[in-house]
Coordinates of C-alpha atoms in Angstrom, one line a residue:
M111 CA 172.3 95.4 113.7
K112 CA 170.3 93.1 115.9
D113 CA 170.2 95.7 118.6
Y114 CA 169.1 98.4 116.2
I115 CA 166.2 96.3 115.0
Q116 CA 165.0 95.5 118.5
S117 CA 165.2 99.1 119.6
N118 CA 163.3 100.4 116.5
K119 CA 160.6 97.8 116.1
K120 CA 157.8 100.3 116.2
G121 CA 159.3 102.5 113.5
L122 CA 160.1 99.6 111.3
F123 CA 156.5 98.3 111.7
M124 CA 155.1 101.6 110.5
V125 CA 157.4 101.7 107.6
T126 CA 156.2 98.2 106.6
I127 CA 152.5 99.3 106.8
A128 CA 153.3 102.4 104.7
A129 CA 154.9 100.2 102.1
I130 CA 151.9 97.9 102.0
I131 CA 149.6 100.9 101.5
L132 CA 151.8 102.2 98.7
G133 CA 151.8 98.8 97.2
V134 CA 148.0 99.0 97.0
S135 CA 148.0 102.4 95.4
F136 CA 150.4 101.3 92.7
C137 CA 149.2 97.7 92.4
N138 CA 149.8 97.7 88.6
K139 CA 153.4 98.4 89.2
V140 CA 154.3 96.8 92.5
E141 CA 154.0 93.1 93.3
V142 CA 151.5 92.4 96.2
T143 CA 153.4 91.3 99.2
P144 CA 152.7 88.2 101.3
A145 CA 152.0 90.5 104.2
F146 CA 149.3 92.4 102.3
E147 CA 147.8 89.1 101.2
A148 CA 147.6 88.0 104.8
I149 CA 145.8 91.2 105.7
T150 CA 143.3 90.8 102.9
I151 CA 142.5 87.2 103.9
S152 CA 142.0 88.3 107.5
Y153 CA 139.6 91.0 106.4
D154 CA 137.6 88.6 104.2
K155 CA 137.3 86.3 107.2
L156 CA 136.0 89.1 109.4
K157 CA 133.4 90.0 106.7
V158 CA 132.2 86.4 106.6
N159 CA 132.0 86.2 110.3
A160 CA 130.1 89.4 110.5
E161 CA 127.6 88.3 107.9
K162 CA 127.0 85.0 109.8
E163 CA 126.1 87.0 112.9
I164 CA 123.1 88.6 111.1
T165 CA 120.2 86.3 112.0
E166 CA 117.1 85.7 109.8
E167 CA 115.1 87.7 112.3
D168 CA 117.6 90.6 111.9
R169 CA 117.3 90.4 108.1
I170 CA 113.5 90.6 108.3
E171 CA 113.7 93.6 110.7
L172 CA 116.0 95.4 108.3
I173 CA 113.7 94.9 105.3
I174 CA 110.7 96.0 107.4
N175 CA 112.5 99.1 108.4
E176 CA 113.6 99.8 104.8
H177 CA 109.9 100.0 103.9
I178 CA 108.6 101.6 107.0
E179 CA 107.2 104.7 105.3
E180 CA 105.0 102.6 103.0
I181 CA 103.9 100.3 105.9
N182 CA 102.9 103.3 108.1
F183 CA 101.0 104.9 105.2
Y184 CA 98.9 101.8 104.6
A185 CA 98.4 101.2 108.3
D186 CA 96.9 104.7 108.6
T187 CA 94.9 104.3 105.4
F188 CA 93.3 101.0 106.5
Q189 CA 93.2 102.2 110.2
I190 CA 95.1 99.4 111.8
E191 CA 97.7 100.0 114.5
R192 CA 101.1 100.4 113.0
N193 CA 102.9 98.0 115.3
E194 CA 100.1 95.4 114.8
L195 CA 100.6 95.5 111.1
I196 CA 104.4 95.3 111.4
N197 CA 104.1 92.2 113.6
L198 CA 101.7 90.6 111.1
L199 CA 104.1 91.3 108.3
K200 CA 106.9 89.7 110.2
K201 CA 104.8 86.6 110.8
D202 CA 103.7 86.3 107.2
F203 CA 107.0 87.6 105.7
Y204 CA 107.8 84.5 103.7
T205 CA 104.4 84.3 102.0
L206 CA 104.2 88.0 101.1
N207 CA 107.6 88.7 99.4
I208 CA 107.7 92.3 100.7
E209 CA 111.3 92.5 99.5
D210 CA 109.9 93.3 96.0
K211 CA 109.8 97.1 96.2
E212 CA 108.2 97.5 92.8
K213 CA 105.2 95.4 93.9
L214 CA 105.2 96.4 97.5
D215 CA 102.1 98.7 97.4
K216 CA 100.0 96.1 95.7
I217 CA 101.2 93.4 98.1
L218 CA 100.3 95.5 101.1
I219 CA 96.9 96.5 99.7
D220 CA 95.9 93.0 98.9
Y221 CA 97.1 91.7 102.2
L222 CA 95.2 94.4 104.2
L223 CA 92.0 93.9 102.1
Q224 CA 92.2 90.2 103.0
L225 CA 92.8 90.9 106.6
E226 CA 89.7 93.2 106.6
K227 CA 87.7 90.2 105.8
S228 CA 89.3 87.7 108.1
E229 CA 90.4 89.9 111.1
K230 CA 87.8 92.7 111.2
D231 CA 88.5 93.6 114.8
L232 CA 92.0 94.7 113.9
F233 CA 90.6 97.7 112.0
S234 CA 89.1 100.9 113.4
K235 CA 85.7 101.8 111.9
E236 CA 86.0 105.5 112.9
V237 CA 85.2 107.9 110.0
T238 CA 87.3 111.0 109.5
P239 CA 85.5 113.3 107.0
C240 CA 87.8 114.8 104.4
T241 CA 89.1 118.3 105.1
D242 CA 91.9 118.1 102.5
N243 CA 92.0 120.3 99.5
K244 CA 91.8 119.3 95.8
D245 CA 95.6 119.2 95.4
Y246 CA 96.0 116.5 98.0
I247 CA 93.1 114.4 96.7
V248 CA 94.5 114.6 93.1
T249 CA 97.9 113.5 94.5
L250 CA 96.2 110.4 95.9
I251 CA 94.5 109.7 92.6
S252 CA 97.9 110.0 90.9
Y253 CA 99.6 107.7 93.4
F254 CA 97.0 104.9 93.3
S255 CA 96.8 105.1 89.5
N256 CA 100.5 104.3 89.5
V257 CA 99.8 101.3 91.8
Y258 CA 96.9 100.1 89.5
E259 CA 98.8 100.7 86.3
N260 CA 96.0 100.1 83.9
V261 CA 94.0 103.1 85.2
D262 CA 94.4 106.4 83.2
Y263 CA 95.2 109.0 85.8
K264 CA 93.7 111.8 83.7
I265 CA 90.4 110.1 83.2
A266 CA 90.2 109.1 86.9
S267 CA 90.9 112.7 87.9
A268 CA 88.4 114.2 85.5
I269 CA 85.6 111.8 86.5
A270 CA 86.1 112.7 90.2
E271 CA 86.0 116.4 89.3
I272 CA 82.8 116.1 87.5
E273 CA 81.2 113.9 90.2
S274 CA 82.3 115.8 93.3
A275 CA 84.1 119.0 92.1
Y276 CA 86.5 117.9 94.9
S277 CA 84.5 120.1 97.2
A278 CA 80.9 118.7 97.5
P279 CA 80.3 118.7 101.3
T280 CA 78.1 115.6 101.4
M281 CA 80.6 113.6 99.4
L282 CA 83.7 114.7 101.2
K283 CA 82.0 113.9 104.5
K284 CA 81.8 110.4 103.3
N285 CA 85.3 110.4 101.6
N286 CA 83.6 109.6 98.4
I287 CA 84.8 111.6 95.4
F288 CA 83.4 109.5 92.6
G289 CA 79.6 109.3 93.4
G290 CA 79.7 105.5 94.2
L291 CA 76.3 104.2 95.4
S292 CA 75.1 101.2 97.3
S293 CA 71.4 100.5 97.6
G294 CA 70.8 104.0 96.3
K295 CA 72.9 105.6 99.0
L296 CA 76.3 107.3 98.8
I297 CA 79.0 104.8 99.9
G298 CA 81.0 106.0 102.9
Y299 CA 84.7 105.4 103.5
K300 CA 86.7 105.8 106.7
N301 CA 89.2 108.3 105.4
I302 CA 90.0 110.1 102.1
E303 CA 93.1 107.9 101.4
Y304 CA 90.9 104.7 101.7
G305 CA 88.1 106.3 99.7
V306 CA 90.5 107.2 96.8
L307 CA 92.1 103.8 96.9
R308 CA 88.7 102.1 96.6
Y309 CA 87.8 104.4 93.7
I310 CA 90.9 103.6 91.7
K311 CA 90.6 99.9 92.5
L312 CA 87.0 100.0 91.2
L313 CA 88.2 101.7 88.0
S314 CA 91.0 99.2 87.6
E315 CA 88.9 96.0 88.0
G316 CA 85.5 97.1 86.9
Y317 CA 86.3 99.3 83.9
F318 CA 89.9 99.4 82.6
G319 CA 90.4 95.8 83.4
K320 CA 87.4 94.9 81.3
G321 CA 88.5 96.8 78.3
L322 CA 86.5 100.0 79.0
T323 CA 89.4 102.4 78.6
T324 CA 87.7 105.5 76.9
V325 CA 85.4 108.0 78.5
E326 CA 82.6 106.9 76.2
S327 CA 82.9 103.2 77.0
I328 CA 83.2 103.9 80.8
G329 CA 80.2 106.3 80.6
R330 CA 77.9 103.5 79.2
I331 CA 78.2 101.8 82.6
Y332 CA 79.1 104.8 84.8
N333 CA 76.5 107.3 83.6
P334 CA 74.2 105.7 81.1
I335 CA 71.1 106.9 79.3
F336 CA 68.9 105.3 76.7
N337 CA 68.7 106.9 73.3
E338 CA 65.6 107.3 71.1
N339 CA 66.2 103.7 69.9
G340 CA 66.2 102.3 73.4
K341 CA 69.9 101.6 73.2
K342 CA 72.0 102.3 76.3
I343 CA 74.7 104.9 75.7
A344 CA 77.0 107.1 77.7
N345 CA 75.3 110.3 78.8
P346 CA 76.6 112.8 76.1
S347 CA 76.7 115.7 78.5
W348 CA 78.7 113.6 81.0
V349 CA 81.1 112.6 78.3
K350 CA 81.6 116.1 77.2
N351 CA 82.2 117.4 80.7
V352 CA 84.7 114.6 81.5
N353 CA 86.6 115.2 78.2
R354 CA 86.8 118.9 78.9
A355 CA 88.1 118.3 82.5
I356 CA 90.8 115.8 81.2
S357 CA 92.9 118.7 79.8
K358 CA 93.5 120.1 83.3
Y359 CA 95.5 117.0 84.2
E360 CA 97.6 116.6 81.0
N361 CA 100.8 118.0 82.4
I362 CA 100.6 116.9 86.1
S363 CA 103.4 114.6 87.2
I364 CA 102.5 111.2 88.4
I365 CA 103.3 110.6 92.1
T366 CA 105.3 107.4 92.6
E367 CA 106.6 107.6 96.2
V368 CA 104.7 107.6 99.5
G369 CA 107.1 110.3 100.8
E370 CA 105.7 112.7 98.1
I371 CA 102.2 112.2 99.4
V372 CA 103.3 112.8 103.0
A373 CA 105.2 115.9 102.0
I374 CA 102.2 117.3 100.1
N375 CA 99.8 116.5 102.9
E376 CA 102.0 118.3 105.4
A377 CA 102.3 121.3 103.1
V378 CA 98.6 121.9 102.6

């Protein structure tokens, strides 16, 4: 018998492994063997060791890569080198909490807006006039209205249509679709993504965030006139046109992912 075991070690080993596997498959009926427990313990130790080998630097790299599509989009929007932004995000990782996917867009926007003030030289000032069609611009309005959740996407889209028709050459040249002025002159933005972002941010903080949530209340500030009693009111024709335009955007889906913007931009 001893000679038989020695000469058939390999076969007996395979039979043992097979028995262990069968024991797992029918674990409710078969008692777990000490051999299987040993294998499980060894596997758990391997997992622990593998996890210990992942450094904090590796973890940050993994999280950055997980959000690379959003990071690249905002790098292009703000016109900062992608690698420059990635390095800055790594440096400021612990103060930004970019692991929070639901707030990632707002985190990146606020971070970049602050950097524009403190590190101006990191950003290109080159202006790229808009050559995109209406569908893409409306997609951007949809997306940024999802980031600034208090903005009504339909109202934002309708106002932009009334102000620029999404085609006015002088406005698209400056990436300004909403008629924003500074010192009596049309404000210029470096690209259409940045211009739409600024527009939605303005609506969020200057109108919806202050309780001006209807076309009429927005119009009193956005496009006012004085009535016969000298009271400032929203221009009635502007209100009428915006309300009429709103119906065009009733059934358009809200864009929630950067990948959707990229896909639409590539398709147009």
